[in-house]
Amino acid sequence: MKIPVLISADLIHKKVKSLSKQISKDYINKHPLLISILNGAFVFTADLIRHLTIPVRCDFMRVSSYNQSTQSSGRIKIIMDIDSPVKNRDIIIVDDIIDTGLTTRYIINRLKRRKPRSIKLCALLNKPSRRIVPIKIDYCGFTVPNKFVVGYGIDYKEQYRQLHYIGYLPG
Ligand code: IMP
Ligand code: MG
């Protein structure tokens, strides 16, 4: 299937660089723990950290809420948790896209119980039209319309993660 372009690779790279720059500035003299939400955020995270000019620790959490479809099931499951201690750390959650916000809220609430010093959210994409719970995105790449997007790590049924750009499923 041909996947139409929504956000070009060039635009993504410029944006990722500027987000890294902002994070490096805000966390100067800090050593944040970056928590990448798998699987969707792996490409974004890999590009983001390579522009950072501050030391970071990276860890990964795997969460599932979608049962091989384009609709959130609303049931969130931690499939793989982080190993890193969270207590008194400055946490930056790195996610691919905030849609209903249910997954993010679940992750934030869970992490808060481990008493971090701070938690901020960095998301490549924001789809506000479908939001169910309010979510503050501290570092946001792009706002997207109510379409099912793929590429740059984001999948539809495990396909299209390898696209250099963000596209959408037509129809
Ligand atoms: P939420 O809990 O509804 O905010 O869903 C968040 C997660 O659902 C994201 O991190 C994605 O992994 C996935 N998701 C939401 N919208 C899309 C989309 O348009 N394409 C692919 N995955 C999506
Ligand atoms: Mg995700």
mmCIF file of C-alpha atoms in Angstrom, residues 5-166:
data_model
loop_
_atom_site.group_PDB
_atom_site.id
_atom_site.type_symbol
_atom_site.label_atom_id
_atom_site.label_comp_id
_atom_site.label_asym_id
_atom_site.label_seq_id
_atom_site.Cartn_x
_atom_site.Cartn_y
_atom_site.Cartn_z
ATOM 1 C CA VAL A 5 3.174 11.770 3.453
ATOM 2 C CA LEU A 6 1.940 13.824 6.382
ATOM 3 C CA ILE A 7 5.282 15.008 7.789
ATOM 4 C CA SER A 8 8.466 14.732 5.729
ATOM 5 C CA ALA A 9 11.702 13.193 7.018
ATOM 6 C CA ASP A 10 13.394 16.569 6.688
ATOM 7 C CA LEU A 11 10.792 18.317 8.861
ATOM 8 C CA ILE A 12 11.005 15.532 11.445
ATOM 9 C CA HIS A 13 14.796 15.840 11.678
ATOM 10 C CA LYS A 14 14.667 19.595 12.143
ATOM 11 C CA LYS A 15 12.029 19.254 14.849
ATOM 12 C CA VAL A 16 13.831 16.442 16.684
ATOM 13 C CA LYS A 17 17.006 18.532 16.720
ATOM 14 C CA SER A 18 15.180 21.530 18.174
ATOM 15 C CA LEU A 19 13.478 19.390 20.850
ATOM 16 C CA SER A 20 16.895 17.984 21.841
ATOM 17 C CA LYS A 21 18.305 21.472 22.018
ATOM 18 C CA GLN A 22 15.494 22.620 24.295
ATOM 19 C CA ILE A 23 15.830 19.562 26.560
ATOM 20 C CA SER A 24 19.605 20.029 26.775
ATOM 21 C CA LYS A 25 19.033 23.634 27.816
ATOM 22 C CA ASP A 26 16.332 22.857 30.386
ATOM 23 C CA TYR A 27 18.279 19.995 31.972
ATOM 24 C CA ILE A 28 21.696 21.589 32.087
ATOM 25 C CA ASN A 29 23.589 20.371 35.187
ATOM 26 C CA LYS A 30 21.001 17.615 35.591
ATOM 27 C CA HIS A 31 21.203 13.984 34.630
ATOM 28 C CA PRO A 32 17.677 12.976 33.622
ATOM 29 C CA LEU A 33 16.369 9.460 33.193
ATOM 30 C CA LEU A 34 14.816 9.187 29.787
ATOM 31 C CA ILE A 35 12.090 6.544 29.577
ATOM 32 C CA SER A 36 11.274 5.536 26.037
ATOM 33 C CA ILE A 37 7.878 3.933 25.505
ATOM 34 C CA LEU A 38 8.263 0.917 23.240
ATOM 35 C CA ASN A 39 7.679 -0.026 20.578
ATOM 36 C CA GLY A 40 6.523 3.136 18.835
ATOM 37 C CA ALA A 41 9.065 5.585 20.286
ATOM 38 C CA PHE A 42 12.256 3.671 19.477
ATOM 39 C CA VAL A 43 13.199 5.555 16.310
ATOM 40 C CA PHE A 44 12.311 8.951 17.779
ATOM 41 C CA THR A 45 14.281 8.180 20.959
ATOM 42 C CA ALA A 46 17.341 7.054 18.996
ATOM 43 C CA ASP A 47 17.408 10.306 17.010
ATOM 44 C CA LEU A 48 16.522 12.513 19.985
ATOM 45 C CA ILE A 49 19.350 11.322 22.259
ATOM 46 C CA ARG A 50 21.983 11.776 19.574
ATOM 47 C CA HIS A 51 21.424 15.532 19.577
ATOM 48 C CA LEU A 52 21.493 15.912 23.361
ATOM 49 C CA THR A 53 24.445 17.705 24.890
ATOM 50 C CA ILE A 54 23.737 16.617 28.476
ATOM 51 C CA PRO A 55 24.339 13.230 30.100
ATOM 52 C CA VAL A 56 21.246 11.021 30.210
ATOM 53 C CA ARG A 57 20.357 7.551 31.325
ATOM 54 C CA CYS A 58 18.007 5.680 28.995
ATOM 55 C CA ASP A 59 15.543 3.022 29.911
ATOM 56 C CA PHE A 60 12.636 1.388 28.139
ATOM 57 C CA MET A 61 9.107 0.471 29.047
ATOM 58 C CA ARG A 62 6.874 -1.600 26.859
ATOM 59 C CA VAL A 63 3.202 -0.948 27.079
ATOM 60 C CA SER A 64 0.330 -2.375 25.132
ATOM 61 C CA SER A 65 -3.200 -1.111 24.785
ATOM 62 C CA TYR A 66 -4.022 -1.724 21.149
ATOM 63 C CA ASN A 67 -5.114 -5.177 20.054
ATOM 64 C CA GLN A 68 -3.726 -5.117 16.520
ATOM 65 C CA SER A 69 -6.161 -2.467 15.451
ATOM 66 C CA THR A 70 -6.498 1.262 15.054
ATOM 67 C CA GLN A 71 -8.676 1.663 18.147
ATOM 68 C CA SER A 72 -7.358 1.827 21.689
ATOM 69 C CA SER A 73 -8.780 -0.954 23.816
ATOM 70 C CA GLY A 74 -8.412 1.291 26.853
ATOM 71 C CA ARG A 75 -6.883 -1.634 28.736
ATOM 72 C CA ILE A 76 -3.258 -0.853 29.411
ATOM 73 C CA LYS A 77 -0.709 -3.488 30.233
ATOM 74 C CA ILE A 78 2.959 -3.093 31.147
ATOM 75 C CA ILE A 79 4.691 -5.810 29.181
ATOM 76 C CA MET A 80 8.202 -4.731 30.152
ATOM 77 C CA ASP A 81 9.071 -2.370 32.993
ATOM 78 C CA ILE A 82 12.190 -0.222 33.470
ATOM 79 C CA ASP A 83 15.070 -1.395 35.722
ATOM 80 C CA SER A 84 16.359 2.051 36.628
ATOM 81 C CA PRO A 85 15.623 3.598 40.009
ATOM 82 C CA VAL A 86 13.156 6.480 39.721
ATOM 83 C CA LYS A 87 13.281 7.923 43.223
ATOM 84 C CA ASN A 88 14.560 11.529 43.194
ATOM 85 C CA ARG A 89 15.360 11.350 39.492
ATOM 86 C CA ASP A 90 14.278 13.836 36.842
ATOM 87 C CA ILE A 91 12.227 11.751 34.430
ATOM 88 C CA ILE A 92 11.540 12.482 30.791
ATOM 89 C CA ILE A 93 8.996 10.155 29.202
ATOM 90 C CA VAL A 94 9.561 9.862 25.460
ATOM 91 C CA ASP A 95 6.541 8.718 23.489
ATOM 92 C CA ASP A 96 5.539 8.503 19.860
ATOM 93 C CA ILE A 97 1.988 9.856 19.882
ATOM 94 C CA ILE A 98 -0.518 10.993 22.479
ATOM 95 C CA ASP A 99 -3.971 10.011 21.335
ATOM 96 C CA THR A 100 -6.682 9.437 23.989
ATOM 97 C CA GLY A 101 -4.021 10.084 26.664
ATOM 98 C CA LEU A 102 -5.039 6.968 28.604
ATOM 99 C CA THR A 103 -1.692 5.199 28.184
ATOM 100 C CA THR A 104 0.293 8.270 29.185
ATOM 101 C CA ARG A 105 -1.856 8.923 32.233
ATOM 102 C CA TYR A 106 -1.393 5.333 33.338
ATOM 103 C CA ILE A 107 2.387 5.514 32.907
ATOM 104 C CA ILE A 108 2.696 8.872 34.696
ATOM 105 C CA ASN A 109 0.572 7.733 37.651
ATOM 106 C CA ARG A 110 2.596 4.557 37.965
ATOM 107 C CA LEU A 111 5.912 6.413 37.889
ATOM 108 C CA LYS A 112 4.729 9.042 40.382
ATOM 109 C CA ARG A 113 4.329 6.333 43.028
ATOM 110 C CA ARG A 114 8.094 5.771 42.809
ATOM 111 C CA LYS A 115 8.699 9.390 43.923
ATOM 112 C CA PRO A 116 10.692 10.968 41.118
ATOM 113 C CA ARG A 117 11.935 14.571 41.564
ATOM 114 C CA SER A 118 10.137 15.593 38.371
ATOM 115 C CA ILE A 119 8.334 14.082 35.392
ATOM 116 C CA LYS A 120 8.077 15.668 31.967
ATOM 117 C CA LEU A 121 6.635 14.351 28.764
ATOM 118 C CA CYS A 122 8.195 14.537 25.318
ATOM 119 C CA ALA A 123 5.996 13.316 22.465
ATOM 120 C CA LEU A 124 6.728 13.434 18.769
ATOM 121 C CA LEU A 125 3.050 13.667 17.837
ATOM 122 C CA ASN A 126 -0.093 14.983 19.457
ATOM 123 C CA LYS A 127 -3.577 13.997 18.269
ATOM 124 C CA PRO A 128 -5.741 16.285 20.458
ATOM 125 C CA SER A 129 -8.999 15.543 18.641
ATOM 126 C CA ARG A 130 -9.240 12.148 20.333
ATOM 127 C CA ARG A 131 -8.194 13.122 23.849
ATOM 128 C CA ILE A 132 -10.173 11.560 26.703
ATOM 129 C CA VAL A 133 -7.999 12.692 29.624
ATOM 130 C CA PRO A 134 -6.059 15.979 29.776
ATOM 131 C CA ILE A 135 -2.309 15.528 29.256
ATOM 132 C CA LYS A 136 0.387 18.191 29.452
ATOM 133 C CA ILE A 137 2.989 17.661 26.751
ATOM 134 C CA ASP A 138 6.139 19.542 27.779
ATOM 135 C CA TYR A 139 8.024 18.863 24.557
ATOM 136 C CA CYS A 140 5.801 18.315 21.535
ATOM 137 C CA GLY A 141 6.886 17.714 17.955
ATOM 138 C CA PHE A 142 3.799 18.060 15.783
ATOM 139 C CA THR A 143 0.043 18.179 16.150
ATOM 140 C CA VAL A 144 -1.651 15.777 13.738
ATOM 141 C CA PRO A 145 -5.239 15.507 12.483
ATOM 142 C CA ASN A 146 -7.538 12.619 13.369
ATOM 143 C CA LYS A 147 -5.909 10.116 11.027
ATOM 144 C CA PHE A 148 -4.152 6.852 11.776
ATOM 145 C CA VAL A 149 -0.484 7.700 11.327
ATOM 146 C CA VAL A 150 2.451 5.391 10.632
ATOM 147 C CA GLY A 151 6.183 5.567 10.002
ATOM 148 C CA TYR A 152 9.289 6.736 11.867
ATOM 149 C CA GLY A 153 8.808 3.863 14.338
ATOM 150 C CA ILE A 154 5.013 3.975 14.433
ATOM 151 C CA ASP A 155 3.160 0.935 13.112
ATOM 152 C CA TYR A 156 -0.106 -0.387 11.851
ATOM 153 C CA LYS A 157 -0.211 -4.120 12.649
ATOM 154 C CA GLU A 158 3.614 -4.107 12.932
ATOM 155 C CA GLN A 159 3.990 -2.615 9.446
ATOM 156 C CA TYR A 160 5.480 0.684 8.218
ATOM 157 C CA ARG A 161 7.799 1.372 11.172
ATOM 158 C CA GLN A 162 10.721 1.717 8.756
ATOM 159 C CA LEU A 163 9.334 4.713 6.829
ATOM 160 C CA HIS A 164 11.551 7.806 7.095
ATOM 161 C CA TYR A 165 8.497 10.042 7.155
ATOM 162 C CA ILE A 166 5.182 10.138 9.020
#
